Coordinates of C-alpha atoms in Angstrom, one line a residue:
Chain A
M1 CA -8.8 -3.5 61.8
P2 CA -6.8 -6.7 62.3
K3 CA -3.6 -4.9 61.4
L4 CA -3.7 -2.9 64.6
G5 CA -3.8 -6.1 66.7
R6 CA -0.8 -7.4 64.9
L7 CA 0.9 -4.0 65.4
F8 CA 0.4 -4.2 69.2
V9 CA 2.1 -7.6 69.3
A10 CA 4.9 -6.3 67.1
F11 CA 5.4 -3.5 69.6
C12 CA 5.7 -5.9 72.4
F13 CA 8.3 -8.0 70.5
A14 CA 9.8 -5.2 68.4
I15 CA 13.3 -6.2 69.2
A16 CA 13.6 -10.0 69.2
A17 CA 16.7 -11.8 69.9
T18 CA 18.1 -13.5 66.7
M19 CA 17.4 -17.1 66.5
V20 CA 20.4 -19.3 66.9
S21 CA 19.1 -22.5 65.5
A22 CA 19.2 -23.7 61.8
Q23 CA 16.9 -21.8 59.5
E24 CA 16.3 -24.3 56.7
K25 CA 14.3 -27.5 56.9
T26 CA 12.7 -30.1 54.7
G27 CA 9.9 -32.5 55.6
I28 CA 8.8 -35.5 53.6
K29 CA 6.1 -37.9 54.3
Q30 CA 7.4 -41.2 55.6
G31 CA 8.1 -43.5 52.7
F32 CA 7.0 -41.1 50.0
Q33 CA 8.6 -41.5 46.7
L34 CA 7.8 -39.8 43.4
Q35 CA 9.1 -41.6 40.3
P36 CA 10.1 -39.3 37.5
G37 CA 7.6 -39.3 34.6
T38 CA 4.7 -40.8 36.6
A39 CA 2.8 -37.7 37.8
R40 CA 1.1 -34.5 36.6
I41 CA 1.8 -31.6 38.8
L42 CA -0.2 -28.3 39.0
L43 CA 1.8 -25.3 40.1
L44 CA -0.5 -22.8 41.8
E45 CA 0.3 -19.2 41.0
P46 CA 3.3 -18.5 43.3
S47 CA 2.8 -15.9 46.0
V48 CA 5.6 -13.3 45.8
R49 CA 5.9 -10.3 48.1
V50 CA 8.9 -8.0 48.1
G51 CA 9.2 -4.8 50.1
S52 CA 11.2 -3.0 52.7
Q53 CA 11.4 -3.5 56.5
S54 CA 10.8 -0.2 58.3
T55 CA 12.8 0.8 61.3
G56 CA 10.1 -0.5 63.6
G57 CA 9.8 -3.8 61.7
L58 CA 6.7 -3.2 59.6
F59 CA 6.5 -4.6 56.1
E60 CA 6.4 -1.9 53.5
P61 CA 5.2 -3.3 50.2
N62 CA 7.1 -2.2 47.1
A63 CA 5.3 -2.5 43.8
D64 CA 8.3 -2.2 41.5
W65 CA 10.5 -4.8 43.4
T66 CA 7.5 -7.2 43.6
E67 CA 6.9 -7.0 39.9
Q68 CA 10.6 -7.5 39.1
A69 CA 10.8 -10.4 41.4
K70 CA 7.6 -12.0 40.1
N71 CA 8.9 -11.8 36.5
N72 CA 12.3 -13.2 37.4
L73 CA 10.8 -16.0 39.5
E74 CA 8.2 -17.0 36.9
R75 CA 10.8 -17.0 34.2
E76 CA 13.1 -19.2 36.2
L77 CA 10.3 -21.5 37.3
S78 CA 9.2 -22.1 33.7
E79 CA 12.7 -23.0 32.9
V80 CA 13.1 -25.4 35.8
Q81 CA 9.6 -26.9 35.3
G82 CA 10.9 -29.1 32.6
R83 CA 13.7 -30.4 34.8
L84 CA 11.6 -31.6 37.7
G85 CA 11.2 -35.1 36.4
N86 CA 7.4 -34.8 35.9
R87 CA 5.1 -32.6 33.8
V88 CA 4.3 -29.3 35.6
D89 CA 1.4 -26.9 34.5
R90 CA 0.8 -23.5 35.9
H91 CA -2.6 -22.4 37.2
E92 CA -3.6 -18.8 37.6
L93 CA -5.9 -18.0 40.6
D94 CA -8.4 -15.7 39.0
G95 CA -11.7 -14.2 40.2
S96 CA -14.0 -16.6 38.5
S97 CA -16.3 -18.8 40.5
A98 CA -14.6 -21.9 39.1
S99 CA -11.5 -20.9 41.1
A100 CA -13.5 -20.3 44.3
K101 CA -12.7 -23.6 45.9
L102 CA -9.0 -23.3 44.9
H103 CA -8.8 -19.9 46.6
D104 CA -10.1 -21.6 49.8
Y105 CA -7.6 -24.4 49.5
N106 CA -4.7 -22.0 48.7
A107 CA -5.4 -20.3 52.0
L108 CA -5.5 -23.6 53.7
F109 CA -2.2 -24.7 52.2
G110 CA -0.6 -21.6 53.6
A111 CA -2.1 -22.2 57.0
V112 CA -0.9 -25.9 57.1
A113 CA 2.5 -24.9 55.9
S114 CA 2.7 -22.2 58.6
S115 CA 1.7 -24.7 61.2
V116 CA 4.5 -27.1 60.0
I117 CA 7.0 -24.3 60.3
E118 CA 5.7 -23.1 63.7
Y119 CA 5.0 -26.5 65.3
Q120 CA 7.4 -28.9 63.8
F121 CA 10.3 -27.5 61.9
F122 CA 12.0 -24.9 64.0
L123 CA 13.0 -24.7 67.6
G124 CA 10.8 -22.7 69.9
N125 CA 7.2 -23.9 69.8
R126 CA 7.3 -27.5 68.7
L127 CA 4.4 -29.8 69.5
P128 CA 5.5 -33.0 71.5
S129 CA 3.7 -35.3 69.0
K130 CA 5.6 -33.7 66.1
K131 CA 9.1 -33.9 67.5
K132 CA 9.2 -37.3 69.2
D133 CA 9.9 -39.2 66.0
K134 CA 12.5 -37.8 63.6
N135 CA 10.7 -39.1 60.5
E136 CA 7.3 -38.0 61.6
F137 CA 5.6 -35.9 58.9
S138 CA 1.9 -36.3 58.6
W139 CA -0.1 -33.2 57.6
S140 CA -3.2 -33.0 55.5
V141 CA -5.8 -30.6 54.1
G142 CA -8.5 -33.3 54.1
P143 CA -10.0 -35.5 51.5
G144 CA -12.1 -32.9 49.7
L145 CA -9.3 -31.8 47.4
K146 CA -9.9 -34.5 44.8
D147 CA -13.5 -33.1 44.2
V148 CA -12.3 -29.7 43.1
P149 CA -13.1 -29.6 39.3
A150 CA -10.1 -27.4 38.4
L151 CA -7.8 -30.2 39.6
K152 CA -9.1 -32.9 37.3
G153 CA -6.3 -34.8 35.7
Y154 CA -3.6 -33.7 38.1
D155 CA -2.0 -35.8 40.8
Y156 CA -0.1 -33.2 42.9
I157 CA -0.2 -29.5 43.6
L158 CA 3.0 -27.5 43.9
M159 CA 2.8 -24.3 45.9
I160 CA 5.5 -21.7 46.2
R161 CA 5.6 -18.7 48.5
T162 CA 8.4 -16.2 49.1
K163 CA 8.4 -12.9 51.1
D164 CA 11.4 -10.5 51.1
A165 CA 11.6 -7.5 53.3
F166 CA 14.9 -5.7 52.7
G167 CA 16.0 -3.7 55.7
S168 CA 15.6 0.0 55.3
A169 CA 18.4 2.5 56.1
G170 CA 16.6 3.3 59.3
R171 CA 16.5 -0.3 60.3
K172 CA 20.2 -0.8 59.7
L173 CA 20.9 2.3 61.7
L174 CA 18.8 0.9 64.5
Q175 CA 20.7 -2.3 64.3
I176 CA 24.0 -0.5 64.8
A177 CA 22.7 1.6 67.6
A178 CA 21.2 -1.5 69.3
A179 CA 24.5 -3.3 69.1
F180 CA 25.9 -0.6 71.3
G181 CA 23.3 -1.4 73.8
G182 CA 23.8 -5.1 73.6
V183 CA 20.4 -5.6 72.0
G184 CA 20.2 -7.8 68.9
V185 CA 18.1 -6.4 66.0
T186 CA 17.6 -8.3 62.8
A187 CA 17.6 -6.4 59.5
G188 CA 15.8 -7.9 56.6
E189 CA 13.6 -10.9 56.4
H190 CA 13.7 -13.4 53.5
I191 CA 11.5 -16.4 54.0
G192 CA 10.2 -18.9 51.5
M193 CA 8.6 -22.2 51.2
A194 CA 7.7 -24.8 48.6
G195 CA 5.2 -27.6 49.2
L196 CA 3.8 -30.6 47.3
I197 CA 0.3 -31.8 48.1
D198 CA -1.2 -35.1 47.0
I199 CA -4.6 -34.3 45.4
R200 CA -6.1 -37.8 45.9
T201 CA -5.5 -37.9 49.6
G202 CA -5.0 -34.3 50.5
E203 CA -1.8 -35.0 52.3
L204 CA 1.2 -32.6 52.4
V205 CA 3.9 -35.0 51.1
W206 CA 6.8 -32.6 50.9
L207 CA 7.6 -29.2 52.4
N208 CA 10.7 -27.1 52.1
A209 CA 10.9 -24.1 54.4
D210 CA 13.7 -21.6 54.7
L211 CA 13.6 -18.6 57.0
Q212 CA 16.8 -17.1 55.6
M213 CA 16.6 -17.5 51.9
G214 CA 19.5 -16.4 49.6
G215 CA 19.5 -14.6 46.4
D216 CA 18.2 -11.1 45.6
V217 CA 15.0 -11.9 43.8
R218 CA 15.0 -8.5 42.2
T219 CA 17.8 -9.7 39.9
T220 CA 17.9 -12.6 37.5
E221 CA 20.8 -14.4 39.1
G222 CA 19.2 -14.0 42.5
A223 CA 16.0 -15.5 41.2
V224 CA 17.9 -18.5 39.9
K225 CA 19.5 -19.0 43.3
R226 CA 16.2 -18.5 45.1
V227 CA 14.3 -21.1 42.9
S228 CA 17.1 -23.6 43.3
Q229 CA 16.9 -23.2 47.1
L230 CA 13.1 -23.4 47.1
L231 CA 13.1 -26.6 45.1
E232 CA 16.1 -28.2 46.8
G233 CA 15.3 -31.8 47.4
F234 CA 12.2 -31.8 45.2
P235 CA 11.1 -35.5 45.2
G236 CA 11.3 -37.3 41.9
R237 CA 13.8 -35.0 40.3
G238 CA 15.4 -37.9 38.7
V239 CA 19.1 -38.3 37.9
Q240 CA 20.7 -34.9 37.4
Chain B
M1 CA -7.9 -10.1 32.8
M2 CA -7.3 -6.4 33.0
A3 CA -4.8 -5.5 35.7
L4 CA -6.9 -4.2 38.5
S5 CA -4.5 -1.4 39.4
K6 CA -5.0 0.0 35.9
A7 CA -8.8 0.1 36.2
L8 CA -10.2 3.5 35.7
L9 CA -10.6 5.0 39.1
R10 CA -11.7 8.5 40.0
V11 CA -10.6 10.0 43.2
A12 CA -11.1 13.6 44.2
A13 CA -7.8 15.4 44.2
V14 CA -8.4 16.7 47.7
T15 CA -5.6 15.7 50.0
C16 CA -6.5 17.9 52.9
L17 CA -9.5 17.0 55.1
A18 CA -12.7 18.9 54.9
S19 CA -13.8 20.0 58.3
P20 CA -17.4 20.9 58.8
S21 CA -16.7 23.7 61.2
L22 CA -15.1 26.0 58.7
G23 CA -17.5 28.6 57.5
A24 CA -20.6 28.7 55.3
D25 CA -19.3 26.9 52.2
T26 CA -18.6 23.6 54.1
Y27 CA -21.6 21.6 52.8
T28 CA -20.4 21.3 49.2
L29 CA -18.4 18.4 48.2
P30 CA -14.8 18.8 46.9
P31 CA -14.5 18.9 43.1
Y32 CA -13.9 15.6 41.3
S33 CA -11.0 14.5 39.2
P34 CA -10.9 11.6 36.8
A35 CA -8.6 8.6 36.4
Y36 CA -6.2 8.4 39.2
E37 CA -3.0 6.3 39.3
P38 CA -1.0 6.2 42.5
R39 CA 2.5 7.6 42.1
T40 CA 4.2 7.5 45.5
L41 CA 6.1 4.4 46.6
D42 CA 3.9 3.8 49.6
E43 CA 0.6 4.2 47.8
R44 CA 1.7 2.0 44.8
G45 CA 2.8 -0.7 47.2
L46 CA -0.6 -0.6 49.1
W47 CA -2.5 -0.7 45.8
M48 CA -0.5 -3.7 44.7
E49 CA -1.3 -5.6 47.9
A50 CA -4.9 -4.5 47.7
D51 CA -5.1 -5.8 44.1
V52 CA -4.0 -9.3 45.3
H53 CA -6.6 -9.2 48.1
E54 CA -9.3 -8.1 45.6
K55 CA -8.5 -11.1 43.4
R56 CA -9.0 -13.3 46.4
L57 CA -12.2 -11.6 47.3
A58 CA -13.5 -11.8 43.8
G59 CA -12.9 -15.5 43.7
S60 CA -14.1 -16.3 47.2
P61 CA -16.8 -18.9 47.8
M62 CA -18.2 -16.6 50.4
R63 CA -19.2 -14.1 47.7
I64 CA -22.9 -13.7 46.8
R65 CA -22.9 -13.5 43.1
D66 CA -26.4 -12.2 42.5
D67 CA -26.7 -9.5 39.8
H68 CA -29.8 -7.9 41.1
L69 CA -28.5 -7.5 44.6
S70 CA -25.2 -6.2 43.5
Q71 CA -26.9 -3.8 41.2
Y72 CA -29.1 -2.6 44.0
V73 CA -26.1 -1.9 46.3
R74 CA -24.3 -0.1 43.4
D75 CA -27.4 2.0 42.7
V76 CA -27.6 3.1 46.4
L77 CA -23.8 3.9 46.4
C78 CA -24.1 6.0 43.2
R79 CA -27.1 7.9 44.5
T80 CA -25.3 8.6 47.7
V81 CA -21.8 9.7 46.5
G82 CA -22.7 10.7 43.0
S83 CA -22.2 9.0 39.7
D84 CA -18.7 10.6 39.2
R85 CA -17.4 9.0 42.3
C86 CA -19.1 5.6 42.2
G87 CA -17.9 4.8 38.6
G88 CA -14.7 3.0 39.5
V89 CA -15.8 1.3 42.7
R90 CA -16.2 -2.5 42.7
V91 CA -18.7 -3.8 45.1
Y92 CA -18.5 -7.4 46.5
I93 CA -21.3 -8.8 48.6
V94 CA -20.1 -11.5 51.0
D95 CA -22.2 -13.9 53.0
I96 CA -21.2 -13.0 56.6
P97 CA -23.9 -12.5 59.1
A98 CA -22.5 -9.4 60.8
F99 CA -22.9 -5.7 60.4
N100 CA -19.9 -4.5 58.4
A101 CA -18.6 -3.1 55.2
T102 CA -14.9 -2.6 54.2
M103 CA -13.1 -0.5 51.7
M104 CA -9.7 -1.3 50.2
P105 CA -7.2 1.4 49.2
N106 CA -7.7 0.5 45.5
G107 CA -11.5 1.1 45.4
A108 CA -12.8 -2.4 46.1
M109 CA -15.7 -2.4 48.6
S110 CA -17.1 -5.4 50.4
V111 CA -20.6 -5.4 51.9
W112 CA -21.5 -8.1 54.5
S113 CA -24.9 -9.8 54.4
G114 CA -25.5 -8.9 58.0
L115 CA -25.4 -5.2 57.0
L116 CA -28.1 -5.7 54.3
L117 CA -30.2 -7.5 57.0
R118 CA -29.9 -4.7 59.6
V119 CA -30.2 -1.5 57.6
R120 CA -33.9 -0.4 57.3
S121 CA -33.8 1.8 54.2
E122 CA -31.7 2.8 51.2
A123 CA -30.7 5.9 53.1
E124 CA -29.2 3.9 56.0
L125 CA -27.4 1.6 53.5
G126 CA -26.2 4.7 51.7
A127 CA -24.9 6.1 55.0
V128 CA -22.6 3.1 55.6
L129 CA -21.5 2.9 51.9
G130 CA -20.8 6.6 51.9
H131 CA -18.7 6.2 55.1
E132 CA -16.6 3.5 53.4
F133 CA -16.2 5.6 50.2
A134 CA -15.1 8.5 52.4
H135 CA -12.2 6.3 53.7
F136 CA -11.2 5.8 50.1
E137 CA -11.5 9.5 49.1
L138 CA -9.5 10.6 52.1
R139 CA -6.8 7.9 51.5
H140 CA -7.1 6.6 55.0
S141 CA -5.4 3.3 54.3
L142 CA -2.3 5.1 53.1
L143 CA -2.3 7.7 56.0
G144 CA -3.0 5.0 58.5
F145 CA -0.1 2.9 57.2
Q146 CA 2.2 5.9 57.4
N147 CA 1.1 6.7 60.9
R148 CA 1.7 3.1 62.1
R149 CA 5.1 3.2 60.5
S150 CA 6.1 6.4 62.1
N151 CA 4.9 5.3 65.4
S152 CA 6.5 1.9 65.3
D153 CA 9.8 3.6 64.2
L154 CA 9.6 5.9 67.2
A155 CA 8.8 3.0 69.5
A156 CA 11.7 0.9 68.2
W157 CA 14.1 3.8 68.8
I158 CA 12.8 4.5 72.2
Q159 CA 13.2 0.9 73.1
V160 CA 16.8 0.7 71.9
L161 CA 17.8 4.0 73.5
G162 CA 16.0 3.0 76.7
A163 CA 18.0 -0.3 76.8
I164 CA 21.2 1.6 76.2
A165 CA 20.4 4.2 78.9
Q166 CA 19.0 1.4 81.2
R167 CA 15.7 3.3 81.6
D168 CA 12.2 2.0 81.8
V169 CA 10.4 3.2 78.7
S170 CA 7.2 1.1 79.0
D171 CA 5.0 4.1 79.7
T172 CA 6.2 5.9 76.5
Q173 CA 5.7 2.7 74.5
L174 CA 2.1 2.5 75.8
S175 CA 1.3 6.0 74.9
I176 CA 2.6 5.5 71.4
V177 CA 0.4 2.5 71.0
G178 CA -2.5 4.6 72.3
S179 CA -1.8 7.3 69.8
V180 CA -2.1 4.8 66.9
Y181 CA -5.5 3.7 68.0
R182 CA -6.5 7.3 68.6
F183 CA -5.5 8.1 65.1
N184 CA -7.6 5.3 63.8
R185 CA -10.6 6.6 65.7
E186 CA -10.1 10.1 64.3
Q187 CA -10.1 8.6 60.8
E188 CA -13.3 6.8 61.5
K189 CA -14.9 10.1 62.7
Q190 CA -13.7 11.9 59.6
A191 CA -15.2 9.2 57.4
D192 CA -18.4 9.5 59.3
L193 CA -18.6 13.3 58.7
L194 CA -17.6 13.1 55.1
G195 CA -20.2 10.4 54.6
L196 CA -22.8 12.7 56.1
K197 CA -21.9 15.3 53.5
Y198 CA -22.4 12.8 50.8
L199 CA -25.9 12.1 52.2
K200 CA -26.6 15.8 52.3
S201 CA -25.9 16.1 48.6
S202 CA -27.9 13.0 47.8
P203 CA -31.7 12.6 47.7
Y204 CA -31.5 10.7 51.0
P205 CA -32.1 12.3 54.5
S206 CA -28.8 12.7 56.4
R207 CA -30.5 11.9 59.7
S208 CA -30.5 8.2 58.6
A209 CA -26.8 8.0 59.4
S210 CA -27.4 8.5 63.1
E211 CA -30.3 6.0 63.0
V212 CA -28.0 3.3 61.9
W213 CA -26.1 3.6 65.2
Q214 CA -29.2 4.0 67.2
H215 CA -30.5 0.7 65.9
L216 CA -27.2 -1.0 66.6
M217 CA -27.3 0.2 70.2
E218 CA -30.8 -1.1 70.6
E219 CA -29.7 -4.5 69.1
A220 CA -26.8 -4.7 71.5
D221 CA -29.2 -4.0 74.4
A222 CA -31.5 -6.7 73.2
T223 CA -28.6 -9.2 72.8
A224 CA -27.5 -8.4 76.4
A225 CA -31.0 -8.7 77.7
G226 CA -31.4 -12.1 76.0
R227 CA -28.1 -13.3 77.6
M228 CA -29.1 -11.7 81.0
I229 CA -26.0 -9.5 81.2
R230 CA -25.9 -5.8 81.8
K231 CA -24.5 -3.5 79.1
K232 CA -23.9 0.2 79.3
H233 CA -23.2 2.5 76.3
Q234 CA -20.2 4.8 76.7
Y235 CA -19.4 8.1 75.1
S236 CA -15.6 7.7 75.3
A237 CA -13.9 4.8 73.6
G238 CA -11.5 2.4 75.2
F239 CA -7.7 2.3 74.8
F240 CA -7.8 -0.3 72.1
D241 CA -11.0 0.8 70.3
T242 CA -10.5 1.2 66.6
H243 CA -13.8 3.2 66.2
P244 CA -15.6 5.8 68.3
T245 CA -18.4 4.3 70.4
E246 CA -21.9 3.8 68.9
L247 CA -23.3 6.3 71.3
N248 CA -20.8 8.9 70.3
R249 CA -21.3 8.3 66.6
A250 CA -25.1 8.5 66.9
D251 CA -24.7 11.7 68.8
Y252 CA -22.4 13.7 66.6
L253 CA -24.0 12.4 63.4
L254 CA -27.4 13.6 64.7
E255 CA -26.0 16.9 65.7
E256 CA -24.5 17.5 62.2
A257 CA -27.6 16.2 60.5
L258 CA -29.8 18.7 62.4
K259 CA -27.6 21.5 61.1
F260 CA -28.0 20.3 57.6
N261 CA -31.7 20.0 57.9
D262 CA -32.3 18.0 54.7
P263 CA -35.5 16.0 54.5
G264 CA -35.7 13.3 51.9
E265 CA -37.1 9.9 51.0
A266 CA -35.3 7.2 53.0
G267 CA -36.5 4.4 50.7
A268 CA -37.5 1.8 53.3
K269 CA -39.9 0.0 51.0
E270 CA -37.5 -0.1 48.1
H271 CA -34.8 -1.6 50.3
Y272 CA -37.0 -4.5 51.6
K273 CA -38.2 -5.1 48.1
A274 CA -34.6 -5.4 46.8
V275 CA -33.5 -7.8 49.6
E276 CA -36.7 -9.8 49.8
K277 CA -35.3 -12.8 47.9
Y278 CA -32.3 -13.1 50.2
L279 CA -34.1 -12.3 53.5
P280 CA -34.8 -16.0 54.4
R281 CA -31.1 -16.9 53.8
F282 CA -29.8 -13.9 55.8
L283 CA -32.2 -14.6 58.6
S284 CA -31.3 -18.3 58.9
S285 CA -27.6 -17.4 59.1
Q286 CA -28.5 -14.8 61.8
I287 CA -30.5 -17.4 63.8
R288 CA -27.6 -19.8 63.7
L289 CA -25.6 -17.2 65.7
N290 CA -27.6 -18.2 68.7
D291 CA -28.4 -14.7 69.8
F292 CA -32.1 -14.8 70.7
G293 CA -32.5 -11.2 71.9
G294 CA -30.7 -9.6 69.0
T295 CA -32.4 -11.7 66.3
E296 CA -35.8 -11.0 67.8
Y297 CA -34.9 -7.3 67.7
I298 CA -33.9 -7.5 64.0
V299 CA -36.9 -9.6 63.0
S300 CA -39.3 -7.3 64.8
G301 CA -37.6 -4.3 63.2
I302 CA -38.2 -5.7 59.7
A303 CA -41.8 -6.6 60.6
G304 CA -42.3 -3.0 61.5
H305 CA -41.8 -2.1 57.9
T306 CA -43.0 -5.0 55.9
G307 CA -45.6 -6.5 58.4
W308 CA -45.4 -10.1 59.5
T309 CA -44.7 -11.8 56.2
G310 CA -44.5 -15.6 55.9
A311 CA -40.7 -15.4 55.8
L312 CA -40.6 -13.4 59.0
L313 CA -43.0 -15.8 60.7
Q314 CA -40.9 -18.7 59.7
A315 CA -37.7 -16.9 61.0
R316 CA -39.4 -16.2 64.3
A317 CA -40.5 -19.8 64.7
D318 CA -37.0 -21.0 63.8
M319 CA -35.6 -18.7 66.5
Y320 CA -37.9 -20.3 69.1
V321 CA -37.1 -23.8 68.0
S322 CA -33.4 -23.1 68.2
R323 CA -33.8 -21.9 71.8
G324 CA -35.8 -25.0 72.4
N325 CA -37.6 -24.6 75.8
V326 CA -40.8 -26.6 75.9
R327 CA -42.9 -23.4 75.9
D328 CA -40.8 -22.2 73.0
L329 CA -41.8 -25.2 70.9
I330 CA -45.5 -24.4 71.5
T331 CA -44.9 -20.8 70.3
A332 CA -42.9 -22.1 67.3
T333 CA -45.7 -24.5 66.3
T334 CA -48.2 -21.7 66.3
L335 CA -46.0 -19.4 64.3
Y336 CA -45.3 -22.1 61.7
L337 CA -49.0 -22.8 61.3
N338 CA -49.6 -19.0 61.0
A339 CA -47.0 -18.9 58.2
I340 CA -48.6 -21.8 56.4
D341 CA -52.0 -20.1 56.7
S342 CA -50.7 -16.9 55.3
G343 CA -49.9 -18.8 52.1
Y344 CA -46.1 -19.2 52.7
Q345 CA -45.4 -22.9 52.4
R346 CA -41.8 -24.0 52.5
P347 CA -40.3 -27.4 53.1
E348 CA -38.2 -25.9 56.0
I349 CA -41.5 -24.9 57.7
Y350 CA -42.7 -28.5 57.5
R351 CA -39.4 -29.7 59.0
G352 CA -39.5 -27.2 61.8
L353 CA -43.1 -28.0 62.6
G354 CA -42.5 -31.7 62.5
L355 CA -39.5 -31.6 64.8
G356 CA -41.2 -29.3 67.2
L357 CA -44.3 -31.5 67.4
I358 CA -42.3 -34.6 68.0
K359 CA -40.4 -32.9 70.7
L360 CA -43.7 -31.9 72.3
G361 CA -44.8 -35.5 72.2
R362 CA -47.3 -35.2 69.4
N363 CA -45.7 -38.0 67.3
D364 CA -48.5 -38.6 64.7
D365 CA -48.8 -34.9 63.7
G366 CA -45.0 -34.5 63.8
R367 CA -44.4 -37.5 61.6
K368 CA -47.0 -36.2 59.1
Y369 CA -45.1 -33.0 58.6
L370 CA -41.6 -34.6 58.5
K371 CA -42.9 -36.9 55.7
L372 CA -44.2 -33.9 53.9
Y373 CA -40.8 -32.3 54.2
L374 CA -39.0 -35.3 52.7
E375 CA -41.6 -35.5 49.9
N376 CA -40.8 -31.9 49.0
V377 CA -37.0 -32.3 49.3
P378 CA -36.2 -35.9 48.4
D379 CA -32.4 -35.3 48.3
A380 CA -32.3 -33.2 51.5
Q381 CA -28.9 -33.1 53.3
D382 CA -30.4 -34.1 56.6
K383 CA -32.6 -36.8 55.1
K384 CA -31.1 -39.6 57.3
M385 CA -31.6 -37.6 60.5
I386 CA -35.2 -36.8 59.6
Q387 CA -35.9 -40.4 58.7
L388 CA -34.6 -41.4 62.1
Y389 CA -37.1 -39.1 63.7
I390 CA -39.9 -40.5 61.6
D391 CA -39.0 -44.1 62.4
D392 CA -38.4 -43.4 66.0
A393 CA -41.7 -41.6 66.5
G394 CA -43.6 -44.3 64.5
G395 CA -42.3 -47.1 66.6
E396 CA -43.8 -45.8 69.8

């Protein structure tokens, strides 16, 4: 069971010091520009997970909150879609064999985005080749993307992921107790990312990642704030 | 698409665990209750996440979407756990050449192709499927999650209090970690024993469950011998082991099965007939794992039931070609020719034969077979490489 391996690591680093550096970063491919009205964008079904954070830091999925958040975010996204400067269609990742390759690529997008966050964006584990040039941003999922039949007629893929773990009462209690001992304990985890992938070349041309997102996604206003943070700096937005 | 969490699922309403050591009435299965919807916060959350995973699994390119094979696995499951229980289970066969099957908390089961290759009868397959279903019936995912949560909560508090009191708490932390793994091993044993009870109520002999683990131990021995390393089987599991050891499982499963004393038809012939079409594919994936000893054990085991069919001869030859010593190429050539003589003519045999002969220095014969391969598969993926061999051998 892979979960147990992760648990062991979590035990070892159960109480991590809070990160001091900035928590929000955007990367854009050098020289990339997207003119409004020139491209067709496919929004892959957003990944939304909302739950609690247990005292020990485990993610406890909450079905009600996730459903509320999904509805709020989808509603807000469909409103915002028209204001992104280009036509955006939504694609549902279902269980049919036609979606098979897209499931693969969806997982790959997540892996590449995680790599960007881990090895380029934030202080702690950055690769030398990724931090020597401030404008360096070259990431790709390979050239095979254009051959996926479901993507015919589209130029870019937009992927959106958010995960919210609201600190439980026990976690907050632990945080207070830990403060007495001079140990820093974080309560609550709200991370999200939005990325744009060029279908023709497979390159990740834009990525927005935030490890401390705002807005309570379980409410409508919170979802509005969350979506605006996710799509902050979306290329080709046109004159507002 | 119907929301998966609303699919009709039937789970026995038993929440306590049936222990086989309690009295005479312990061999009957708990009563069955229809349509179950999770109600508690934890369980609903787990089912929601499982639904997302199931969608991904259903759309995965690793999935083998063969109706006959899926139907066969479903039939074995239904015969093992009963038609009441198997009604709501979704079975997904995935092309992974290792022995495993998994069960999600919402009733989705995945069966790996390596499992279908290794089990030698319907009863053995039923033993594994029954074990997985037992996890579902006993709600192990939920209980495991709650156990991990409680233990990690405890560990977090101990760490903080230890920091405040300036004490070393690493021993306590370690024992908490150990208890989580021990809990998981206990769950696996419970699933084993409930799976055995399913087998008892089914037409299959319950002794097959122990045989699954015996074969796995023998395969591990063969793998170790092939790699020239020593391997010993232990009764007690290691600190981080998530399952009891194979030896331990084979032992207690046999002990319980002897108490049940239920003969039955294991259905070996039926199993090999059902997987016959996929055997070449499963075997070629297994050979690519580069485990000569283990693959030889598996192939010989199948041959013991079906005899040396053309497909098995080809697989054996491929094994030797892949190991590639000069004496192996001679063996492989003989085996390929035997396969052809037995009436089993496949383009892959011509390719293997051709490559082997060329590597032995018999260029004319080798070229002949490689040309035969390209004639049969004009748009082969490795056409350019094979053509290179033909040209190279011809030029000498």
